PDB file of C-alpha atoms in Angstrom:
ATOM      1  CA  MET A   1     -20.626  16.243  13.415  1.00 58.00           C
ATOM      2  CA  ARG A   2     -23.335  14.291  11.638  1.00 64.00           C
ATOM      3  CA  ASN A   3     -22.390  11.788   9.005  1.00 74.00           C
ATOM      4  CA  PRO A   4     -24.600   9.521   6.908  1.00 84.00           C
ATOM      5  CA  HIS A   5     -25.692   6.430   8.822  1.00 89.00           C
ATOM      6  CA  GLY A   6     -22.974   3.795   8.802  1.00 93.00           C
ATOM      7  CA  THR A   7     -19.991   6.015   7.963  1.00 95.00           C
ATOM      8  CA  PRO A   8     -17.014   6.694  10.276  1.00 95.00           C
ATOM      9  CA  ILE A   9     -17.254   9.938  12.198  1.00 94.00           C
ATOM     10  CA  TRP A  10     -14.239   9.860  14.560  1.00 95.00           C
ATOM     11  CA  TYR A  11     -11.240   7.761  15.639  1.00 97.00           C
ATOM     12  CA  GLU A  12      -9.767   7.302  19.103  1.00 97.00           C
ATOM     13  CA  TYR A  13      -6.497   6.024  20.509  1.00 97.00           C
ATOM     14  CA  HIS A  14      -6.263   4.489  23.995  1.00 96.00           C
ATOM     15  CA  ALA A  15      -2.664   4.912  25.107  1.00 95.00           C
ATOM     16  CA  ALA A  16      -0.461   3.190  27.661  1.00 94.00           C
ATOM     17  CA  ASP A  17       1.484   6.474  27.806  1.00 94.00           C
ATOM     18  CA  ALA A  18      -0.407   9.395  26.259  1.00 94.00           C
ATOM     19  CA  ASP A  19       2.657  11.637  25.969  1.00 95.00           C
ATOM     20  CA  ARG A  20       4.700   8.933  24.236  1.00 96.00           C
ATOM     21  CA  ALA A  21       1.833   8.160  21.855  1.00 96.00           C
ATOM     22  CA  GLN A  22       1.351  11.847  21.085  1.00 96.00           C
ATOM     23  CA  ALA A  23       5.029  12.271  20.217  1.00 96.00           C
ATOM     24  CA  PHE A  24       5.034   9.194  17.974  1.00 97.00           C
ATOM     25  CA  TYR A  25       1.914  10.091  15.983  1.00 97.00           C
ATOM     26  CA  GLU A  26       2.740  13.770  15.680  1.00 96.00           C
ATOM     27  CA  ARG A  27       6.038  12.725  14.146  1.00 96.00           C
ATOM     28  CA  LEU A  28       4.556  10.040  11.924  1.00 97.00           C
ATOM     29  CA  PHE A  29       1.570  11.895  10.453  1.00 96.00           C
ATOM     30  CA  GLY A  30       2.324  15.549  11.150  1.00 94.00           C
ATOM     31  CA  TRP A  31      -0.696  15.644  13.441  1.00 96.00           C
ATOM     32  CA  GLN A  32      -1.287  18.453  15.905  1.00 94.00           C
ATOM     33  CA  VAL A  33      -2.459  17.257  19.318  1.00 94.00           C
ATOM     34  CA  ALA A  34      -3.975  19.556  21.924  1.00 89.00           C
ATOM     35  CA  PRO A  35      -6.016  19.141  25.128  1.00 85.00           C
ATOM     36  CA  SER A  36      -9.754  19.195  24.472  1.00 79.00           C
ATOM     37  CA  GLY A  37     -10.652  21.021  27.674  1.00 71.00           C
ATOM     38  CA  ASP A  38     -14.190  19.657  27.328  1.00 61.00           C
ATOM     39  CA  VAL A  39     -14.185  16.751  29.759  1.00 61.00           C
ATOM     40  CA  ALA A  40     -13.554  17.650  33.376  1.00 58.00           C
ATOM     41  CA  GLY A  41     -11.065  15.353  35.052  1.00 68.00           C
ATOM     42  CA  MET A  42     -10.199  13.490  31.835  1.00 79.00           C
ATOM     43  CA  ASP A  43      -7.011  13.739  29.806  1.00 88.00           C
ATOM     44  CA  TYR A  44      -8.626  13.797  26.366  1.00 90.00           C
ATOM     45  CA  ARG A  45      -6.612  15.259  23.506  1.00 94.00           C
ATOM     46  CA  ILE A  46      -7.856  16.299  20.071  1.00 93.00           C
ATOM     47  CA  VAL A  47      -5.850  15.156  17.063  1.00 95.00           C
ATOM     48  CA  SER A  48      -5.936  17.372  13.956  1.00 93.00           C
ATOM     49  CA  THR A  49      -4.169  17.412  10.612  1.00 92.00           C
ATOM     50  CA  ALA A  50      -1.758  20.193   9.724  1.00 88.00           C
ATOM     51  CA  GLY A  51      -4.665  21.679   7.776  1.00 87.00           C
ATOM     52  CA  GLY A  52      -6.829  21.823  10.900  1.00 88.00           C
ATOM     53  CA  GLU A  53      -9.186  18.915  10.216  1.00 89.00           C
ATOM     54  CA  GLY A  54     -10.172  17.009  13.371  1.00 91.00           C
ATOM     55  CA  VAL A  55      -9.330  13.331  13.017  1.00 94.00           C
ATOM     56  CA  ALA A  56      -9.261  11.611  16.386  1.00 95.00           C
ATOM     57  CA  GLY A  57      -9.068  11.702  20.130  1.00 94.00           C
ATOM     58  CA  LEU A  58      -6.126  10.481  22.185  1.00 96.00           C
ATOM     59  CA  MET A  59      -6.538   9.459  25.815  1.00 93.00           C
ATOM     60  CA  PRO A  60      -4.974   7.193  28.434  1.00 93.00           C
ATOM     61  CA  ARG A  61      -6.397   3.674  28.296  1.00 88.00           C
ATOM     62  CA  PRO A  62      -9.438   3.314  30.557  1.00 83.00           C
ATOM     63  CA  HIS A  63      -7.719   0.869  32.946  1.00 83.00           C
ATOM     64  CA  PRO A  64      -4.134  -0.430  33.308  1.00 82.00           C
ATOM     65  CA  ASP A  65      -4.907  -3.872  31.876  1.00 83.00           C
ATOM     66  CA  ALA A  66      -6.544  -2.522  28.697  1.00 84.00           C
ATOM     67  CA  THR A  67      -4.663  -3.100  25.461  1.00 90.00           C
ATOM     68  CA  PRO A  68      -3.423   0.099  23.777  1.00 94.00           C
ATOM     69  CA  GLY A  69      -4.981   0.591  20.379  1.00 96.00           C
ATOM     70  CA  TRP A  70      -7.296   2.339  17.953  1.00 97.00           C
ATOM     71  CA  LEU A  71     -11.108   2.368  17.834  1.00 97.00           C
ATOM     72  CA  PHE A  72     -13.566   4.232  15.659  1.00 97.00           C
ATOM     73  CA  TYR A  73     -16.939   5.933  15.984  1.00 96.00           C
ATOM     74  CA  VAL A  74     -19.555   5.130  13.363  1.00 96.00           C
ATOM     75  CA  GLY A  75     -22.285   7.668  12.724  1.00 95.00           C
ATOM     76  CA  VAL A  76     -25.873   6.487  13.171  1.00 95.00           C
ATOM     77  CA  ASP A  77     -29.269   8.105  12.844  1.00 94.00           C
ATOM     78  CA  ASP A  78     -30.370   6.888  16.290  1.00 96.00           C
ATOM     79  CA  VAL A  79     -27.921   5.673  18.945  1.00 96.00           C
ATOM     80  CA  ASP A  80     -30.499   3.805  21.014  1.00 97.00           C
ATOM     81  CA  ALA A  81     -31.916   2.014  17.989  1.00 97.00           C
ATOM     82  CA  ALA A  82     -28.400   1.041  16.916  1.00 97.00           C
ATOM     83  CA  ILE A  83     -27.718  -0.399  20.390  1.00 98.00           C
ATOM     84  CA  ALA A  84     -30.908  -2.458  20.292  1.00 98.00           C
ATOM     85  CA  THR A  85     -30.117  -3.758  16.805  1.00 98.00           C
ATOM     86  CA  ALA A  86     -26.545  -4.638  17.771  1.00 98.00           C
ATOM     87  CA  GLN A  87     -27.664  -6.539  20.855  1.00 98.00           C
ATOM     88  CA  ASP A  88     -30.325  -8.385  18.874  1.00 97.00           C
ATOM     89  CA  ALA A  89     -27.618  -9.370  16.365  1.00 97.00           C
ATOM     90  CA  GLY A  90     -25.355 -10.813  19.079  1.00 96.00           C
ATOM     91  CA  GLY A  91     -23.350  -7.740  20.073  1.00 97.00           C
ATOM     92  CA  THR A  92     -22.897  -6.338  23.567  1.00 97.00           C
ATOM     93  CA  MET A  93     -22.964  -2.888  25.130  1.00 97.00           C
ATOM     94  CA  LEU A  94     -19.681  -2.002  26.860  1.00 95.00           C
ATOM     95  CA  MET A  95     -20.609   1.590  27.775  1.00 94.00           C
ATOM     96  CA  PRO A  96     -24.207   2.826  27.975  1.00 96.00           C
ATOM     97  CA  PRO A  97     -25.199   5.852  25.904  1.00 95.00           C
ATOM     98  CA  VAL A  98     -24.009   9.235  27.119  1.00 93.00           C
ATOM     99  CA  ASP A  99     -24.763  12.753  25.930  1.00 91.00           C
ATOM    100  CA  MET A 100     -22.042  15.389  25.692  1.00 87.00           C
ATOM    101  CA  ASP A 101     -23.126  18.993  25.208  1.00 83.00           C
ATOM    102  CA  GLY A 102     -22.123  20.250  21.808  1.00 80.00           C
ATOM    103  CA  VAL A 103     -20.678  16.863  20.805  1.00 85.00           C
ATOM    104  CA  GLY A 104     -23.491  14.338  20.605  1.00 88.00           C
ATOM    105  CA  ARG A 105     -24.793  11.049  21.923  1.00 94.00           C
ATOM    106  CA  MET A 106     -22.574   7.964  21.880  1.00 95.00           C
ATOM    107  CA  ALA A 107     -22.172   4.442  23.221  1.00 97.00           C
ATOM    108  CA  LEU A 108     -19.420   1.809  23.161  1.00 96.00           C
ATOM    109  CA  LEU A 109     -20.427  -1.592  21.776  1.00 97.00           C
ATOM    110  CA  ALA A 110     -18.711  -4.834  20.821  1.00 96.00           C
ATOM    111  CA  ASP A 111     -19.527  -7.118  17.920  1.00 96.00           C
ATOM    112  CA  PRO A 112     -20.211 -10.845  18.517  1.00 95.00           C
ATOM    113  CA  GLU A 113     -16.463 -11.624  18.456  1.00 93.00           C
ATOM    114  CA  GLY A 114     -15.647  -8.938  21.016  1.00 93.00           C
ATOM    115  CA  ARG A 115     -14.274  -6.184  18.752  1.00 94.00           C
ATOM    116  CA  PRO A 116     -15.174  -2.791  20.291  1.00 95.00           C
ATOM    117  CA  PHE A 117     -16.541   0.182  18.356  1.00 97.00           C
ATOM    118  CA  TYR A 118     -18.538   3.314  19.127  1.00 97.00           C
ATOM    119  CA  VAL A 119     -21.838   4.461  17.675  1.00 97.00           C
ATOM    120  CA  MET A 120     -22.493   8.190  17.644  1.00 95.00           C
ATOM    121  CA  ARG A 121     -25.055  10.775  16.617  1.00 92.00           C
ATOM    122  CA  GLY A 122     -23.294  14.111  16.373  1.00 81.00           C
ATOM    123  CA  ALA A 123     -24.787  17.297  17.785  1.00 81.00           C
ATOM    124  CA  MET A 124     -23.750  19.480  14.842  1.00 78.00           C
ATOM    125  CA  ASP A 125     -24.971  19.346  11.256  1.00 74.00           C
ATOM    126  CA  GLN A 126     -21.459  19.821   9.842  1.00 77.00           C
ATOM    127  CA  PRO A 127     -20.088  16.430   8.756  1.00 79.00           C
ATOM    128  CA  SER A 128     -16.846  15.056  10.109  1.00 83.00           C
ATOM    129  CA  ARG A 129     -13.828  14.890   7.791  1.00 87.00           C
ATOM    130  CA  ALA A 130     -11.919  12.386   9.928  1.00 90.00           C
ATOM    131  CA  PHE A 131     -12.502   9.734   7.251  1.00 92.00           C
ATOM    132  CA  VAL A 132     -12.292  10.768   3.604  1.00 90.00           C
ATOM    133  CA  THR A 133     -12.420   9.160   0.192  1.00 87.00           C
ATOM    134  CA  PRO A 134     -10.582  10.415  -2.919  1.00 78.00           C
ATOM    135  CA  PRO A 135      -9.750  13.139  -3.695  1.00 71.00           C
ATOM    136  CA  TYR A 136      -7.927  13.596  -0.378  1.00 74.00           C
ATOM    137  CA  ASP A 137      -7.485  16.954   1.337  1.00 71.00           C
ATOM    138  CA  GLY A 138      -3.933  16.146   2.399  1.00 76.00           C
ATOM    139  CA  PRO A 139      -1.946  13.892   4.713  1.00 90.00           C
ATOM    140  CA  GLY A 140      -3.176  12.759   8.102  1.00 92.00           C
ATOM    141  CA  GLN A 141      -6.813  11.892   7.446  1.00 94.00           C
ATOM    142  CA  MET A 142      -8.084   8.331   7.727  1.00 95.00           C
ATOM    143  CA  VAL A 143      -8.781   6.754   4.352  1.00 95.00           C
ATOM    144  CA  TRP A 144      -9.393   3.006   4.878  1.00 96.00           C
ATOM    145  CA  ASN A 145     -10.982   0.741   7.501  1.00 97.00           C
ATOM    146  CA  GLU A 146      -9.990  -2.924   7.429  1.00 97.00           C
ATOM    147  CA  LEU A 147     -11.501  -5.750   9.434  1.00 97.00           C
ATOM    148  CA  THR A 148      -9.656  -9.045   9.757  1.00 95.00           C
ATOM    149  CA  ALA A 149     -12.223 -11.590  10.889  1.00 94.00           C
ATOM    150  CA  PRO A 150     -12.093 -15.342  11.520  1.00 92.00           C
ATOM    151  CA  ASP A 151     -15.535 -15.506   9.861  1.00 93.00           C
ATOM    152  CA  GLN A 152     -15.937 -12.744   7.269  1.00 93.00           C
ATOM    153  CA  GLU A 153     -19.561 -13.477   6.474  1.00 93.00           C
ATOM    154  CA  ARG A 154     -20.601 -13.596  10.117  1.00 94.00           C
ATOM    155  CA  ALA A 155     -18.844 -10.286  10.763  1.00 95.00           C
ATOM    156  CA  LEU A 156     -20.372  -8.612   7.729  1.00 94.00           C
ATOM    157  CA  ALA A 157     -23.838  -9.954   8.622  1.00 96.00           C
ATOM    158  CA  PHE A 158     -23.570  -8.252  12.011  1.00 97.00           C
ATOM    159  CA  TYR A 159     -22.420  -4.897  10.643  1.00 97.00           C
ATOM    160  CA  ALA A 160     -24.976  -5.113   7.847  1.00 97.00           C
ATOM    161  CA  ARG A 161     -27.716  -5.397  10.486  1.00 97.00           C
ATOM    162  CA  VAL A 162     -26.405  -2.449  12.494  1.00 97.00           C
ATOM    163  CA  PHE A 163     -25.125  -0.106   9.759  1.00 97.00           C
ATOM    164  CA  GLY A 164     -26.459  -1.416   6.458  1.00 96.00           C
ATOM    165  CA  TRP A 165     -22.983  -2.262   5.155  1.00 97.00           C
ATOM    166  CA  ARG A 166     -22.572  -4.570   2.169  1.00 95.00           C
ATOM    167  CA  HIS A 167     -19.799  -6.409   0.350  1.00 95.00           C
ATOM    168  CA  GLU A 168     -19.316  -5.203  -3.210  1.00 93.00           C
ATOM    169  CA  GLY A 169     -16.233  -6.144  -5.207  1.00 91.00           C
ATOM    170  CA  GLY A 170     -12.965  -7.480  -3.934  1.00 89.00           C
ATOM    171  CA  MET A 171      -9.615  -9.035  -4.703  1.00 89.00           C
ATOM    172  CA  PRO A 172      -8.984 -12.791  -4.603  1.00 89.00           C
ATOM    173  CA  MET A 173      -6.117 -13.964  -2.402  1.00 85.00           C
ATOM    174  CA  GLY A 174      -5.986 -17.510  -3.750  1.00 85.00           C
ATOM    175  CA  PRO A 175      -6.358 -20.251  -1.124  1.00 84.00           C
ATOM    176  CA  LEU A 176      -6.261 -17.606   1.628  1.00 84.00           C
ATOM    177  CA  GLY A 177      -9.704 -16.276   0.675  1.00 87.00           C
ATOM    178  CA  GLU A 178     -10.863 -12.913  -0.646  1.00 92.00           C
ATOM    179  CA  TYR A 179     -10.266  -9.296   0.272  1.00 93.00           C
ATOM    180  CA  LYS A 180     -13.862  -8.005   0.115  1.00 95.00           C
ATOM    181  CA  PHE A 181     -14.684  -4.307  -0.172  1.00 96.00           C
ATOM    182  CA  VAL A 182     -17.258  -2.874   2.245  1.00 97.00           C
ATOM    183  CA  HIS A 183     -19.682  -0.105   1.260  1.00 96.00           C
ATOM    184  CA  ALA A 184     -22.106   2.168   3.065  1.00 95.00           C
ATOM    185  CA  GLY A 185     -24.361   3.596   0.382  1.00 92.00           C
ATOM    186  CA  ASP A 186     -22.068   4.809  -2.401  1.00 91.00           C
ATOM    187  CA  THR A 187     -19.049   5.117  -0.094  1.00 93.00           C
ATOM    188  CA  CYS A 188     -16.367   2.434   0.006  1.00 95.00           C
ATOM    189  CA  LEU A 189     -15.289   2.311   3.644  1.00 97.00           C
ATOM    190  CA  GLY A 190     -12.590  -0.347   3.390  1.00 97.00           C
ATOM    191  CA  ALA A 191     -12.626  -4.121   3.374  1.00 96.00           C
ATOM    192  CA  THR A 192     -12.896  -7.351   5.305  1.00 96.00           C
ATOM    193  CA  MET A 193     -10.428 -10.195   5.046  1.00 93.00           C
ATOM    194  CA  PRO A 194      -9.890 -13.624   6.629  1.00 93.00           C
ATOM    195  CA  VAL A 195      -7.195 -14.132   9.238  1.00 91.00           C
ATOM    196  CA  LEU A 196      -3.975 -14.962   7.396  1.00 85.00           C
ATOM    197  CA  PRO A 197      -1.196 -17.159   8.843  1.00 83.00           C
ATOM    198  CA  ASP A 198       0.317 -15.195  11.740  1.00 82.00           C
ATOM    199  CA  GLY A 199      -2.366 -12.549  11.160  1.00 83.00           C
ATOM    200  CA  VAL A 200      -4.087 -10.499  13.873  1.00 88.00           C
ATOM    201  CA  PRO A 201      -7.903 -10.333  13.942  1.00 92.00           C
ATOM    202  CA  GLY A 202      -9.542  -6.984  14.562  1.00 94.00           C
ATOM    203  CA  TRP A 203      -9.917  -3.521  13.095  1.00 97.00           C
ATOM    204  CA  LEU A 204      -7.009  -1.733  11.424  1.00 97.00           C
ATOM    205  CA  PHE A 205      -7.205   1.882  10.259  1.00 98.00           C
ATOM    206  CA  TYR A 206      -5.096   3.544   7.572  1.00 97.00           C
ATOM    207  CA  ALA A 207      -4.113   7.213   7.284  1.00 96.00           C
ATOM    208  CA  GLN A 208      -2.891   9.078   4.204  1.00 95.00           C
ATOM    209  CA  VAL A 209       0.765  10.140   3.994  1.00 96.00           C
ATOM    210  CA  ASP A 210       2.593  12.195   1.362  1.00 93.00           C
ATOM    211  CA  ASP A 211       5.519   9.817   0.883  1.00 95.00           C
ATOM    212  CA  ILE A 212       5.422   6.171   1.913  1.00 96.00           C
ATOM    213  CA  ASP A 213       9.186   5.729   2.353  1.00 96.00           C
ATOM    214  CA  ALA A 214       9.563   8.878   4.442  1.00 97.00           C
ATOM    215  CA  ALA A 215       6.716   7.657   6.664  1.00 97.00           C
ATOM    216  CA  VAL A 216       8.404   4.262   7.070  1.00 98.00           C
ATOM    217  CA  ALA A 217      11.570   6.050   8.202  1.00 97.00           C
ATOM    218  CA  ARG A 218       9.569   8.063  10.735  1.00 98.00           C
ATOM    219  CA  VAL A 219       8.052   4.873  12.180  1.00 98.00           C
ATOM    220  CA  VAL A 220      11.517   3.490  12.926  1.00 97.00           C
ATOM    221  CA  GLU A 221      12.888   6.833  14.143  1.00 97.00           C
ATOM    222  CA  GLY A 222       9.949   7.137  16.525  1.00 96.00           C
ATOM    223  CA  GLY A 223      10.495   3.718  18.108  1.00 97.00           C
ATOM    224  CA  GLY A 224       7.860   1.813  16.149  1.00 97.00           C
ATOM    225  CA  THR A 225       8.128  -1.290  13.986  1.00 97.00           C
ATOM    226  CA  VAL A 226       7.193  -1.896  10.360  1.00 97.00           C
ATOM    227  CA  LEU A 227       5.142  -5.108  10.252  1.00 96.00           C
ATOM    228  CA  GLN A 228       4.311  -5.276   6.554  1.00 94.00           C
ATOM    229  CA  GLY A 229       5.114  -3.357   3.390  1.00 86.00           C
ATOM    230  CA  PRO A 230       5.442  -1.109   1.581  1.00 95.00           C
ATOM    231  CA  ASP A 231       3.117  -3.156  -0.642  1.00 93.00           C
ATOM    232  CA  PRO A 232       1.839  -1.854  -4.001  1.00 93.00           C
ATOM    233  CA  ILE A 233      -1.887  -1.116  -4.157  1.00 91.00           C
ATOM    234  CA  PRO A 234      -4.030   0.439  -6.924  1.00 87.00           C
ATOM    235  CA  HIS A 235      -3.500   3.977  -8.243  1.00 83.00           C
ATOM    236  CA  ASP A 236       0.300   3.912  -7.810  1.00 87.00           C
ATOM    237  CA  HIS A 237       0.005   3.907  -4.019  1.00 91.00           C
ATOM    238  CA  PHE A 238       1.666   1.720  -1.410  1.00 95.00           C
ATOM    239  CA  SER A 239       0.403   0.473   1.943  1.00 96.00           C
ATOM    240  CA  VAL A 240       2.236  -0.195   5.196  1.00 97.00           C
ATOM    241  CA  VAL A 241       1.166  -1.786   8.465  1.00 97.00           C
ATOM    242  CA  ALA A 242       3.192  -0.699  11.481  1.00 97.00           C
ATOM    243  CA  ALA A 243       3.189  -1.006  15.250  1.00 97.00           C
ATOM    244  CA  ASP A 244       3.739   1.987  17.494  1.00 97.00           C
ATOM    245  CA  PRO A 245       6.084   1.832  20.518  1.00 96.00           C
ATOM    246  CA  ASP A 246       3.322   0.195  22.590  1.00 94.00           C
ATOM    247  CA  GLY A 247       2.577  -2.453  19.958  1.00 95.00           C
ATOM    248  CA  ALA A 248      -0.688  -0.958  18.702  1.00 96.00           C
ATOM    249  CA  ARG A 249      -1.170  -1.443  14.958  1.00 97.00           C
ATOM    250  CA  ILE A 250      -1.707   1.436  12.548  1.00 98.00           C
ATOM    251  CA  GLY A 251      -1.716   1.518   8.751  1.00 97.00           C
ATOM    252  CA  PHE A 252      -0.882   4.190   6.219  1.00 97.00           C
ATOM    253  CA  VAL A 253      -0.974   4.622   2.463  1.00 95.00           C
ATOM    254  CA  GLY A 254       0.813   6.965   0.089  1.00 94.00           C
ATOM    255  CA  THR A 255       2.768   7.364  -3.094  1.00 93.00           C
ATOM    256  CA  ARG A 256       6.496   6.868  -3.562  1.00 91.00           C
ATOM    257  CA  SER A 257       8.370  10.009  -4.611  1.00 84.00           C
ATOM    258  CA  ALA A 258      11.649   8.309  -5.500  1.00 67.00           C
TER     259      ALA A 258
END
């Protein structure tokens, strides 16, 4: 999987209980989860849409004190150069680069405020479809990446150095600041926003669903909690932020059928 430099290539969930997380997300998004069989001694599961598109990995959290949650892999032209740039811009390396046969080269980094993310150069020419922009293939793919940052400009300056991202357009939120769209080349990846009252800093990822209200019902039925929404967004869609049974945040967007 090789994507243009600076675009998401994969997502990954670190679970307190991998079986419980698998059941929740299969129910919520209609995902199909199966063992990868590629990493000896590691419980790493591949998450795919009902249409067979690979979206993410699901694995037990690396150590018992780690917080359950979602991360993403961002495609780069050169992993080692991206590491050097990130460190020069104030980031840190959490996991040194590793090569996986048939998968690619990757490393785990953190931005200057400690938010973790992966950089990756895929081994295959075929691009990943884990993250898509309109028109969508169907439910279950990731469609928006949102960073809540105490200092938006500092955060964007870091990611601009590493990935070439830029702010272009946005939506004013009055005295709370501005919801600023983030682009890599011609692709709108998502947005950055300031930390709102009672807000949680960090990355939040949104998946596409067919019906927003049905997805909300599945969150509750699966033992999760709706934190915000459904809120109207452009193009007759609605957005929801939820927490899974372990408290990890996930977003989703979709239309309302009724």
